[in-house]
Every structure is written in structure tokens, then in C-alpha cells.
Coordinates of C-alpha atoms and ligand atoms in Angstrom, one line a residue:
X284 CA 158.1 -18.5 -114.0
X285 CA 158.4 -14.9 -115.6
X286 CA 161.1 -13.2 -113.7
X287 CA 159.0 -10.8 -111.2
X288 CA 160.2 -6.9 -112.8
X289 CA 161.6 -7.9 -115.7
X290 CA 159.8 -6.3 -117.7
X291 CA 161.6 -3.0 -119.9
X292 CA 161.1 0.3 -121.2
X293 CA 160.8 1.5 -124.7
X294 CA 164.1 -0.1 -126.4
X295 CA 165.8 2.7 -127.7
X296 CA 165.7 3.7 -124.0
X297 CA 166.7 0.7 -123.0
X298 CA 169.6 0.6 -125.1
X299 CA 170.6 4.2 -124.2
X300 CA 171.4 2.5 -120.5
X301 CA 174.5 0.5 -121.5
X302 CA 178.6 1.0 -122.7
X303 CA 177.7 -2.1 -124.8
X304 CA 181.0 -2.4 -126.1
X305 CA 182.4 -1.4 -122.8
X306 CA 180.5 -4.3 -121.2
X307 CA 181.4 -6.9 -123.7
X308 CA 185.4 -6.0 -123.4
X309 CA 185.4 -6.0 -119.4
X310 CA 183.7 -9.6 -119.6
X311 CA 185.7 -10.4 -122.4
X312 CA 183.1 -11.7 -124.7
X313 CA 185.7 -12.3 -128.4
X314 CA 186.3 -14.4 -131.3
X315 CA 188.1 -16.1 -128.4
X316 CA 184.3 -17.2 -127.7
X317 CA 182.6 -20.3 -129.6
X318 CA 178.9 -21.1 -128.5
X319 CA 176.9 -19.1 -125.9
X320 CA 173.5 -19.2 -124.5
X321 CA 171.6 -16.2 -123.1
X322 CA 168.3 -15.8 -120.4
X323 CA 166.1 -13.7 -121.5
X324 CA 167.4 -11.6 -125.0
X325 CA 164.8 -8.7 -124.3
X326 CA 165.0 -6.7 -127.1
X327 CA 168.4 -8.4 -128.3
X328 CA 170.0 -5.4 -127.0
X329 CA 173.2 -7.7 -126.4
X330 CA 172.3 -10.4 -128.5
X331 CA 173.0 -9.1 -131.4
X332 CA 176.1 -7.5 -130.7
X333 CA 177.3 -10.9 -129.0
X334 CA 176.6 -12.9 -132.1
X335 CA 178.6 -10.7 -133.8
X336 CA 181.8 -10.6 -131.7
X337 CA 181.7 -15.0 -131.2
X338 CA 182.5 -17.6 -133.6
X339 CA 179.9 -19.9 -132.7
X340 CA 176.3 -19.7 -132.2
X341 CA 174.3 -17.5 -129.6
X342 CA 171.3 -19.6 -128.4
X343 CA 168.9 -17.1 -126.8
X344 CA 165.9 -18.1 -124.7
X345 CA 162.9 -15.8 -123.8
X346 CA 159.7 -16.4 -122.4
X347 CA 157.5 -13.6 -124.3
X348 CA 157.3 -14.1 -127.9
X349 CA 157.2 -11.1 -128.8
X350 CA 160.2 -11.0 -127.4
X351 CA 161.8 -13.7 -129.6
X352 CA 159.9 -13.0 -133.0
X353 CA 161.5 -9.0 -132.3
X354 CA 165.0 -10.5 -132.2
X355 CA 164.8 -12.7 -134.9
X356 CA 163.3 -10.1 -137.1
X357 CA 166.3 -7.5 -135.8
X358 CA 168.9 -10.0 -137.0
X359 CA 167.1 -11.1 -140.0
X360 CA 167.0 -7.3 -140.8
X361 CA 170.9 -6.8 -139.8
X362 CA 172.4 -10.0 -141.5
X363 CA 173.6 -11.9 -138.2
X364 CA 172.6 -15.8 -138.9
X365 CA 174.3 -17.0 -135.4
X366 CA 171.5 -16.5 -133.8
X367 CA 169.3 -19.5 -132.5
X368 CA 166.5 -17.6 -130.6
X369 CA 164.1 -19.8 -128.6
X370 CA 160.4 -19.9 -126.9
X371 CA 161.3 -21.0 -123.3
X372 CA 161.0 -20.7 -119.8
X373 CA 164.8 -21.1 -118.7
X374 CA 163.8 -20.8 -114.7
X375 CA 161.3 -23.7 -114.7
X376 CA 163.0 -26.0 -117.3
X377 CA 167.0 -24.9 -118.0
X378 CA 168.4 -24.0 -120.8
X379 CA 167.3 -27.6 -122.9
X380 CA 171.5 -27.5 -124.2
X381 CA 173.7 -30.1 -124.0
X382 CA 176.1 -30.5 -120.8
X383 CA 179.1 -28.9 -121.3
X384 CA 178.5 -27.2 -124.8
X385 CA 179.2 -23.1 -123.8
X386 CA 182.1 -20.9 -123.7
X387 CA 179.8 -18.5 -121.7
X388 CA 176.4 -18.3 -120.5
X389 CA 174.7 -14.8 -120.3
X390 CA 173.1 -13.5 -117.2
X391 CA 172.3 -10.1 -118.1
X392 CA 169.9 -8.2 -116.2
X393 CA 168.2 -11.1 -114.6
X394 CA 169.1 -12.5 -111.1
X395 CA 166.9 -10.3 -109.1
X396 CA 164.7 -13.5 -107.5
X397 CA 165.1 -15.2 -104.5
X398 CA 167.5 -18.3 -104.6
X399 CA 168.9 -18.0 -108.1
X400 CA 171.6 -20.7 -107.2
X401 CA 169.8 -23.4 -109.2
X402 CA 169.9 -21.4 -112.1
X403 CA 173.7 -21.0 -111.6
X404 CA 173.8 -24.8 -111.5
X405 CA 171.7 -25.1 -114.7
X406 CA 173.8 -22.6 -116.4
X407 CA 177.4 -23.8 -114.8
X408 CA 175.8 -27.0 -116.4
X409 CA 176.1 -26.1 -119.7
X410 CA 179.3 -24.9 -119.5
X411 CA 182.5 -26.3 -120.8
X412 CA 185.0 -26.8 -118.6
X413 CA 187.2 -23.7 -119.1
X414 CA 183.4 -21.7 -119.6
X415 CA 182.1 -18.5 -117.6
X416 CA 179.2 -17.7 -116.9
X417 CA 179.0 -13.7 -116.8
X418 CA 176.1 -12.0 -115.2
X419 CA 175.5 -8.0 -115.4
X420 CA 173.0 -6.0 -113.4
X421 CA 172.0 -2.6 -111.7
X422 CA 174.5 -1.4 -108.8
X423 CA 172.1 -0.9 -105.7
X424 CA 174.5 1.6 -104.2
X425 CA 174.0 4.0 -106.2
X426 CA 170.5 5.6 -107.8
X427 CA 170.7 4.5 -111.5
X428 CA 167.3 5.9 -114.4
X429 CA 166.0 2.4 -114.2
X430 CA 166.1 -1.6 -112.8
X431 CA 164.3 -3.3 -110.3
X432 CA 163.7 -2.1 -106.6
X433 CA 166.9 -2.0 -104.9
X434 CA 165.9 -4.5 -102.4
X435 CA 165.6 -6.9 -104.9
X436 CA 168.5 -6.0 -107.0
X437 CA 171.9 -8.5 -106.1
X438 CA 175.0 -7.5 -105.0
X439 CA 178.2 -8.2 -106.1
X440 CA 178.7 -10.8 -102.8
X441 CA 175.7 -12.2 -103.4
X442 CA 177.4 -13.3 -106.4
X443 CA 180.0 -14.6 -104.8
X444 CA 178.0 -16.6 -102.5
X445 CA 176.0 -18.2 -105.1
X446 CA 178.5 -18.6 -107.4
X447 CA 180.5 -20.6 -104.6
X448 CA 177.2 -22.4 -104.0
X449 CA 177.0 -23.6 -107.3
X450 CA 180.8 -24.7 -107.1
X451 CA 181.9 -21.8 -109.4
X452 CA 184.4 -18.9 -108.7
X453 CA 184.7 -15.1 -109.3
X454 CA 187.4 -14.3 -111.6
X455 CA 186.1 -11.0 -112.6
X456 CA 184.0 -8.6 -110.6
X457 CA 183.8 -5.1 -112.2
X458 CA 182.2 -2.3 -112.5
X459 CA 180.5 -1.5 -115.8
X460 CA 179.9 2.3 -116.0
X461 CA 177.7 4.4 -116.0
X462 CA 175.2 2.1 -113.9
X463 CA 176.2 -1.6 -113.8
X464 CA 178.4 -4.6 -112.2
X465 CA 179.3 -7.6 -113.6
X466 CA 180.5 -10.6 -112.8
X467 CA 182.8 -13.9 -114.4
X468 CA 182.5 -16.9 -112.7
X469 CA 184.5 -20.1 -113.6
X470 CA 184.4 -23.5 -112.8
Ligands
LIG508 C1 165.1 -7.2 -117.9 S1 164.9 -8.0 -119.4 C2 166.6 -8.2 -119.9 C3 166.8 -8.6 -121.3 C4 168.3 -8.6 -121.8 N1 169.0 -9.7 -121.0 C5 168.9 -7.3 -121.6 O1 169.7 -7.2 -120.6 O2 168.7 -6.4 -122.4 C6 164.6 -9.7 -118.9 C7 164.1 -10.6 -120.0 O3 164.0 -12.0 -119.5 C8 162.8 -12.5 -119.9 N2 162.5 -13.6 -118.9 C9 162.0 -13.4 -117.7 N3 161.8 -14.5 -117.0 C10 162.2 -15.5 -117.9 C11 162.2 -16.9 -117.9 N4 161.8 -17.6 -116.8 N5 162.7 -17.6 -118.9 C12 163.1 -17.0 -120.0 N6 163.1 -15.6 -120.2 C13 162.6 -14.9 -119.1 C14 161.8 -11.4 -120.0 O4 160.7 -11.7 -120.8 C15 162.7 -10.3 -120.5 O5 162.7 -10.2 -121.9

């Protein structure tokens, strides 16, 4: 299932929305960082500039191929080779990764759907056992340019409480200026 309002805006737009470096320092995405897996790379607004930062591969699900085939052609054009970007509907069938294979799975922009703590699981699944799985997305108390509605939008406890569902905690909860939270949470 195609996340409902997940669609985006023209990307340099887009892109003009995030402190990209900014985001990746506060969830402390490194060389520290081997393998990751992302939901949904979008344009690969931070796919790209994930791959760079990690030492391992980045392997990036979407469920639009356009999607995908505009990634891959992004990192074709800008020389990054981590990047494994795959056709895939991540809600319906997981990420398709080994157990316990990630440093980090990346939630960006996504968990605006009723009951997402079965995607935690599938991503906390993936995870090695000192991995995070780091989630970003629109603050709903404040009016931000773009995201979903704000009833739909999550808040930072609702993090909590579905992180603690899927037997993870919150190590880092932050803001992420000008319009965003995010989120680490740790087995
Ligand atoms: C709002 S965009 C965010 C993209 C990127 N994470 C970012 O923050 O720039 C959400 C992306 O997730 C993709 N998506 C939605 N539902 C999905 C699903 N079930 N499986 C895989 N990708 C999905 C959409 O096609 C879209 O590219």
C-alpha cells in the first residue's frame, strides 16, 4: 500500500525544505555507519547524501519507479556506487534484508498511517543489535510550507509509544529546524 499523502512537490522545492546536513549530524548518520536501508528514497533527497557519509551500502526501497530509476540516474550522474535502490512495497512485504544486517534504518518523511508499529517491527528487525532506527517528519505544532494534514502527521510521543510497542527506545528526540523532529530509537 502507497503511503496515503506521500506524494511531493517539485524536488528542488523539496529539497529547499531540509538542514540536510543539520539533520544527518543530530541523528548522527557517520562513517561510524556501515549498511542502511531507507522507505521510500523520493527524489534521493537524503539518499544520496547518506551514501556518502556511511561506509557500507544504502539499500533504498520505493514503490514508484520513477522514483527509483531518478535515483539511480542522480547517483550514476554524481559518482556514488553505494547505492542499492529497489522496486518495492516496504508496508505490505518489509524491507526483503536479512535480520539483523543495519546500522540504521531510515524513516524519513513516512509514518503518517494508522498503526505504523508493524513497520517499526519490520524495520527494528533488520537491525543489528547496537542499530537505530531514525525517523524524521513535519512538526504538527507549528504551520510548516508543506507535509501531510496535521491530523495525520505523528508526534514525537507517538513515537515513543510505538517505538516501546515494538520493544525499541528513544535515545534521541530532537528538533530539526526549520520544520522537522526526529527521532533515534534503539533496541
Ligand atoms: C513523502 S516521500 C519522502 C521521500 C524521502 N524519504 C524524503 O524524505 O525525501 C515518500 C516516499 O515513499 C514512497 N512510498 C510510499 N509508500 C511506500 C511503500 N509502501 N513502500 C515503499 N515506498 C513507499 C513514495 O513513493 C515516496 O517516494
Amino acid at each position: 500500500m502507497k503511503v496515503p499523502e506521500s506524494g511531493m512537490p517539485e524536488e528542488a522545492y523539496w529539497e529547499s525544505l531540509f538542514d540536510i546536513p543539520l539533520i544527518l549530524d543530530r541523528l548522527k548518520i557517520d562513517h561510524s555507519v556501515e549498511h542502511v536501508a531507507e522507505l521510500g528514497c523520493g527524489y534521493g533527497t537524503f539518499t544520496l547524501p547518506v551514501a556518502r557519509r556511511i561506509q557500507g551500502i544504502l539499500f533504498t526501497f520505493d514503490i514508484e519507479p520513477a522514483m527509483i530509476a531518478h535515483t539511480l540516474s542522480r547517483a550514476e550522474n554524481e559518482g556514488v556506487r553505494n547505492i542499492n535502490a529497489a522496486l518495492r512495497d516496504v508496508l505490505a512485504t518489509g524491507f526483503g534484508l536479512e535480520s539483523g544486517c543495519c546500522d540504521a534504518v531510515l524513516l524519513f518523511n513516512i509514518l503518517h498511517f494508522p498503526k505504523p508499529e508493524d513497520l517499526i517491527r519490520k524495520a527494528a528487525d533488520v537491525l543489528r543489535p547496537a542499530g537505530r532506527v531514525l525517523a524524521i517528519h513535519w512538526r504538527s505544532d507549528i504551520a510548516t510550507p508543506r507535509g501531510p494534514p496535521m491530523h495525520l502527521r505523528p508526534k514525537p510521543s507517538d513515537a515513543e509509544r510505538w517505538a516501546n510497542a515494538a520493544g525499541l527506545t528513544v535515545t534521541v528526540m530532537t528538533e530539526l529546524p526549520p520544520w522537522h523532529f526526529g527521532v533515534a530509537l534503539a533496541k
